[in-house]
mmCIF file of N, CA and C in Angstrom:
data_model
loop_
_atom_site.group_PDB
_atom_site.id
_atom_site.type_symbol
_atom_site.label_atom_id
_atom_site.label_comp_id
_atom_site.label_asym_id
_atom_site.label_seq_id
_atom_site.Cartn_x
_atom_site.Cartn_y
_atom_site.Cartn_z
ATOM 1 N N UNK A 1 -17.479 11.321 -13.689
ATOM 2 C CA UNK A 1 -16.259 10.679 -14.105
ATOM 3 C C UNK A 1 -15.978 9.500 -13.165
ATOM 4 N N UNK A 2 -15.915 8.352 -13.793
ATOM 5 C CA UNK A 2 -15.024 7.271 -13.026
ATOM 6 C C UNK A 2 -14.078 7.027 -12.589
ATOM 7 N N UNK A 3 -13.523 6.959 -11.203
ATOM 8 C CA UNK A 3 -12.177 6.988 -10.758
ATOM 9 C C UNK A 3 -11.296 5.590 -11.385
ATOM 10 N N UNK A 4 -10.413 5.862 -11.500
ATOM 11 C CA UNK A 4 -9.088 4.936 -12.164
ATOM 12 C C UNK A 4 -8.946 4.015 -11.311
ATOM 13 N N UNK A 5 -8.657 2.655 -11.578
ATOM 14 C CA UNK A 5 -8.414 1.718 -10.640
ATOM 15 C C UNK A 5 -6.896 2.114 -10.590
ATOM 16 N N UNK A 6 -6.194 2.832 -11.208
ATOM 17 C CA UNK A 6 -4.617 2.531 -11.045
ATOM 18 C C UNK A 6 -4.469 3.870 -9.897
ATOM 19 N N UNK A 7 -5.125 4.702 -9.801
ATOM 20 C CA UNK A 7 -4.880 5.385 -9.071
ATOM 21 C C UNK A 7 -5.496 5.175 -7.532
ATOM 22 N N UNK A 8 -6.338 4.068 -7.553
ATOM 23 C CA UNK A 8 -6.419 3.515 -6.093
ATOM 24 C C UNK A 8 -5.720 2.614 -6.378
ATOM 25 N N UNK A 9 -5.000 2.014 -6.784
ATOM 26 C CA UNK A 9 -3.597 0.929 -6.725
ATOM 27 C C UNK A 9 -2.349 1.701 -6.241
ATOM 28 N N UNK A 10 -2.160 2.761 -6.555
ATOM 29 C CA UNK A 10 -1.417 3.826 -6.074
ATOM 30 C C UNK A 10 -1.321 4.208 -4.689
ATOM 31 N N UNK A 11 -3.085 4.597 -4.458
ATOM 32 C CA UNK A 11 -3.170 5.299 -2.854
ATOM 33 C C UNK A 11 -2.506 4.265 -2.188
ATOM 34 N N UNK A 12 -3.365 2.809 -2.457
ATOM 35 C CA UNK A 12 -3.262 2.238 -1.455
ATOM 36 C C UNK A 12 -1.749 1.252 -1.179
ATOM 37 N N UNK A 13 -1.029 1.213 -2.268
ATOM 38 C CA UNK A 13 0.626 1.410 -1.854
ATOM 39 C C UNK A 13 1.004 2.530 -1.081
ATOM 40 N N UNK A 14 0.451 3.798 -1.144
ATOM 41 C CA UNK A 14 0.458 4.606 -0.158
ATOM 42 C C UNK A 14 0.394 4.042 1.257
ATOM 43 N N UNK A 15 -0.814 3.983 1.312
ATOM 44 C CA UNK A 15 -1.763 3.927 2.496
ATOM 45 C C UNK A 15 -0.575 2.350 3.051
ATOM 46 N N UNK A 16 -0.387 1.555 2.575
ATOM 47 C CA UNK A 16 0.312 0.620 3.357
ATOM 48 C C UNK A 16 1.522 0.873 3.680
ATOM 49 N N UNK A 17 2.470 1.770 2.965
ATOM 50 C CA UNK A 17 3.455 2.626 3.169
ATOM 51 C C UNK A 17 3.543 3.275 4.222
ATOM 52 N N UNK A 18 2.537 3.904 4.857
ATOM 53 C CA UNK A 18 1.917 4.151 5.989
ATOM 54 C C UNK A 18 1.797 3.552 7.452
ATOM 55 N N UNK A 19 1.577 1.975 7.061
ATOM 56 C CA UNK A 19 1.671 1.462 7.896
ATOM 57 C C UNK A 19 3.286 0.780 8.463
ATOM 58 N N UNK A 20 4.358 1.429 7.766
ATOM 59 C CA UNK A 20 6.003 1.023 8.426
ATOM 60 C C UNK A 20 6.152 2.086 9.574
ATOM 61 N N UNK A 21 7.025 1.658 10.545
ATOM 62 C CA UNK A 21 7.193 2.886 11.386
ATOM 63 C C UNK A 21 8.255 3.691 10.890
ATOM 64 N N UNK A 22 7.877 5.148 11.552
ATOM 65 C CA UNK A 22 8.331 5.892 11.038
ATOM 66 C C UNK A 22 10.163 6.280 10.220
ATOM 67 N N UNK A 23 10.810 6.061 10.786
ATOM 68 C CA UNK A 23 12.188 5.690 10.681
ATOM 69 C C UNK A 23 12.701 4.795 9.552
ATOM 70 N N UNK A 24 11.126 3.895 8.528
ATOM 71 C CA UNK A 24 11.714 2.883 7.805
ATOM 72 C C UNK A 24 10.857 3.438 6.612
ATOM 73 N N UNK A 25 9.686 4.579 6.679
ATOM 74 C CA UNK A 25 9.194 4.856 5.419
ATOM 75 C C UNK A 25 9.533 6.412 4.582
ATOM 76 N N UNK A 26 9.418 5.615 3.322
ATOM 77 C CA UNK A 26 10.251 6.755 2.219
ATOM 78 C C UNK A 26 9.366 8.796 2.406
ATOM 79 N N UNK A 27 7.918 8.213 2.483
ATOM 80 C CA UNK A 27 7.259 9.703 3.091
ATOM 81 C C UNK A 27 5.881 8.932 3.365
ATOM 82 N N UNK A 28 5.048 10.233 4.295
ATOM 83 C CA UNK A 28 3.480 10.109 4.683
ATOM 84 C C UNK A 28 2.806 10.302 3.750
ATOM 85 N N UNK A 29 1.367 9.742 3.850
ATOM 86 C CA UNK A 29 0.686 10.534 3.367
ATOM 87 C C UNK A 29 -0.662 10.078 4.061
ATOM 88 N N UNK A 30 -0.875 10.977 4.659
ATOM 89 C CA UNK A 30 -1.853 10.922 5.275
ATOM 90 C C UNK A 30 -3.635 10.452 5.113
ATOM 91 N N UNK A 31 -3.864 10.954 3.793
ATOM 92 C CA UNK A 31 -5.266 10.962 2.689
ATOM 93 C C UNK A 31 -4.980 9.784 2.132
ATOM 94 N N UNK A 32 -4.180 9.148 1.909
ATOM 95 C CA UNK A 32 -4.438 8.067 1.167
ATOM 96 C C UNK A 32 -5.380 7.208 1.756
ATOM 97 N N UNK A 33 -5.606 6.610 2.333
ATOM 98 C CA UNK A 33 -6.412 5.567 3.379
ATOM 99 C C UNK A 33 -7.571 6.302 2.819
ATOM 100 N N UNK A 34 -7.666 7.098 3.085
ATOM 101 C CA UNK A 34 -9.160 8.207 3.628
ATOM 102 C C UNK A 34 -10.055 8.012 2.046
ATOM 103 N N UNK A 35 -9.139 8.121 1.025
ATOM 104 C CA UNK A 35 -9.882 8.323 -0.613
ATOM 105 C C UNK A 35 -10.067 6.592 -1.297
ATOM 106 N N UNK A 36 -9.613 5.631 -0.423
ATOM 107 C CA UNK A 36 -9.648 3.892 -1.090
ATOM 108 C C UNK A 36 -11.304 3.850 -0.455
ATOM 109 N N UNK A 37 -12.011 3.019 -1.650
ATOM 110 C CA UNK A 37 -12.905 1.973 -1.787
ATOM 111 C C UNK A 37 -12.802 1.385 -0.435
ATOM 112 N N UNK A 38 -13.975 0.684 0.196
ATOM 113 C CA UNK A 38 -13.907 -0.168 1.505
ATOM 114 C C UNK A 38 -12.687 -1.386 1.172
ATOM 115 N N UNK A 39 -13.353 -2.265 -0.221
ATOM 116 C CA UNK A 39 -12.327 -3.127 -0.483
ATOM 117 C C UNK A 39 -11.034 -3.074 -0.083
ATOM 118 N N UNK A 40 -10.648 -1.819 -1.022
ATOM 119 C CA UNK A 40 -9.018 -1.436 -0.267
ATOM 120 C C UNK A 40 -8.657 -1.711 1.169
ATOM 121 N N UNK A 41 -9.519 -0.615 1.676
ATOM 122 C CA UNK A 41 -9.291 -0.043 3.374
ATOM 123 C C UNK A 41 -9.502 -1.463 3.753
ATOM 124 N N UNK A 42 -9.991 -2.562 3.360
ATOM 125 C CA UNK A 42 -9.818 -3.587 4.007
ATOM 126 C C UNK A 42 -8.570 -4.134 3.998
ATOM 127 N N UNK A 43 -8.066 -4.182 3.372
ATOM 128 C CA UNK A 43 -6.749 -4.963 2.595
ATOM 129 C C UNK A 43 -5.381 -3.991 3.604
ATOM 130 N N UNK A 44 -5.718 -2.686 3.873
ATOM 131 C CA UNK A 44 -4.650 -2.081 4.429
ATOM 132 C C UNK A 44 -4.694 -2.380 5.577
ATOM 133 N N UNK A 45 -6.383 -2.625 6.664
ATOM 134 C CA UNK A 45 -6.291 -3.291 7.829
ATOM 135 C C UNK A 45 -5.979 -4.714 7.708
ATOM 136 N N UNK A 46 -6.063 -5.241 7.040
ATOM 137 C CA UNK A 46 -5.413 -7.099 6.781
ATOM 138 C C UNK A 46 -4.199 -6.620 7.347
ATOM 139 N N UNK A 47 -3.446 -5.833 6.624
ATOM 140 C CA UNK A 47 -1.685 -5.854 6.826
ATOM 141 C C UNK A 47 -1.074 -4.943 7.529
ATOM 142 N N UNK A 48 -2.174 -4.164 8.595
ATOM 143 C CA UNK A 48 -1.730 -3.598 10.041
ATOM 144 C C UNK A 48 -0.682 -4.673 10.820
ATOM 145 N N UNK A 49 -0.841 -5.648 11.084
ATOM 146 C CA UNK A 49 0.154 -6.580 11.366
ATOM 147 C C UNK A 49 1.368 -6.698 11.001
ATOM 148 N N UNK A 50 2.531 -6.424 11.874
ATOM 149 C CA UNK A 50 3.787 -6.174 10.836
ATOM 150 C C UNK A 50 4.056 -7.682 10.337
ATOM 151 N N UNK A 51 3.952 -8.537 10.398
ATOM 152 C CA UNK A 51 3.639 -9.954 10.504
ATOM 153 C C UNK A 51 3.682 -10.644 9.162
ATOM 154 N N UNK A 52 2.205 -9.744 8.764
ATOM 155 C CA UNK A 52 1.317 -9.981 8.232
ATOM 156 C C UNK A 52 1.838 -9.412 6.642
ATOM 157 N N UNK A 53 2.227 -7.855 7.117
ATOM 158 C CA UNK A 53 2.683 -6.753 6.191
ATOM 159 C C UNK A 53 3.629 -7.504 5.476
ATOM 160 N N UNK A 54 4.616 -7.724 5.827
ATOM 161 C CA UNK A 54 6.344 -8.105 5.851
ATOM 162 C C UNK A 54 5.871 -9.620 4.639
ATOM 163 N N UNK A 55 5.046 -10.885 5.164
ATOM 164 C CA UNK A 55 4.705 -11.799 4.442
ATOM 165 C C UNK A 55 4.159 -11.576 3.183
ATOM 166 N N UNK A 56 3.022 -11.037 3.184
ATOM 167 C CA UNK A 56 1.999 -9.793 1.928
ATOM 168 C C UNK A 56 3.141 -9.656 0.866
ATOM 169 N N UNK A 57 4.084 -8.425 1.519
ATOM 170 C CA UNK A 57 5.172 -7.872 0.751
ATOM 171 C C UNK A 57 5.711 -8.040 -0.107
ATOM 172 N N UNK A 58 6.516 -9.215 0.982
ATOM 173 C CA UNK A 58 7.325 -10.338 0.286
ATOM 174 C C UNK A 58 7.090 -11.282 -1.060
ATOM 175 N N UNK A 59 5.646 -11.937 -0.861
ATOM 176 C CA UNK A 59 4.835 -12.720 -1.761
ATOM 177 C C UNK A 59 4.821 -11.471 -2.844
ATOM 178 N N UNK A 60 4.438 -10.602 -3.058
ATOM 179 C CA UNK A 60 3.946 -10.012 -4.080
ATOM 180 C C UNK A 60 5.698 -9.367 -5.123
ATOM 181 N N UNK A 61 6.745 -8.855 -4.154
ATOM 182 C CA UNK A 61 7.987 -9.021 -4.846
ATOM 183 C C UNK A 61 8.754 -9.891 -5.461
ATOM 184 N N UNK A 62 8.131 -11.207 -4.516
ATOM 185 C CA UNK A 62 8.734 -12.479 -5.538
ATOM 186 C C UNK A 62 8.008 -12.525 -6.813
ATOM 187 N N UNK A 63 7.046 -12.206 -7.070
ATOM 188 C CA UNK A 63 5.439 -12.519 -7.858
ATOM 189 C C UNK A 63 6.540 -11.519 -9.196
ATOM 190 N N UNK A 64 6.417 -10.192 -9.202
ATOM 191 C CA UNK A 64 6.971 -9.359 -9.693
ATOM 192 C C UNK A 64 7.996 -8.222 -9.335
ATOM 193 N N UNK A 65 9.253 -8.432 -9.325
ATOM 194 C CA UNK A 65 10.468 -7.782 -8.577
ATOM 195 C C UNK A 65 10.220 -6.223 -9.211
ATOM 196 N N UNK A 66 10.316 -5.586 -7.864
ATOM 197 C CA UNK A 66 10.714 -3.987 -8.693
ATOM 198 C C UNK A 66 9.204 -3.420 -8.956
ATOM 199 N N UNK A 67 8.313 -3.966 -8.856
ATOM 200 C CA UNK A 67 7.038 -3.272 -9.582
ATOM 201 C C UNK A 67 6.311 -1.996 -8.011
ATOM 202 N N UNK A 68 6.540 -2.870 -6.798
ATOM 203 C CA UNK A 68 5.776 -1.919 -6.350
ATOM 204 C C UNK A 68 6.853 -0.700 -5.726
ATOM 205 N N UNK A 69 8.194 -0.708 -5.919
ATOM 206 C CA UNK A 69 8.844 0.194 -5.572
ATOM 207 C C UNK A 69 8.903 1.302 -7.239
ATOM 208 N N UNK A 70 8.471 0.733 -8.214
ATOM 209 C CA UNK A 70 8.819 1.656 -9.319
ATOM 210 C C UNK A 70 7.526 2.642 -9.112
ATOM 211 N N UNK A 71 6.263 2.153 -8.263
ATOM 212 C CA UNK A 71 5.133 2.704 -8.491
ATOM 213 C C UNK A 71 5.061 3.795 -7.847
ATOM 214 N N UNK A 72 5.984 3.396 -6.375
ATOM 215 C CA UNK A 72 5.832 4.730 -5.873
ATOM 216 C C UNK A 72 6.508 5.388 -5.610
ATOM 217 N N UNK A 73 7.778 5.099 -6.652
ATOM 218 C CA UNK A 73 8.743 6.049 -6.763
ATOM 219 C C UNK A 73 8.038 7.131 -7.967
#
């Protein structure tokens, strides 16, 4: 069986979710990182940078408001 691209679109809103400190994210999850494609896991070390994260973010909420908070709600 072929894994779903929407469900590594998922983890890896996870997995960057991950990267807020603790006090500012909604929950853990630990496995997410661990089950993304290299591609991904690249993209989540790109935005280890809170910098980096925060800019990323931003660009992609202006792009489409509401989409990546509906996903992982």
């Amino acid at each position: 069986m072929k894994p779903s691209s929407t469900a590594y679109g998922a983890a890896f809103l996870r997995a960057v979710e991950n990267l807020l400190p603790e006090d500012r994210r909604l929950f853990e999850d630990p496995y997410s990182e661990k089950i993304l494609p290299p591609v991904f896991k690249f993209f989540v070390i790109i935005m280890r940078p809170p910098r980096i994260w925060s800019f990323l973010m931003n660009m992609r909420e202006k792009s489409s408001p509401g989409v990546i908070g509906g996903i992982l709600c």
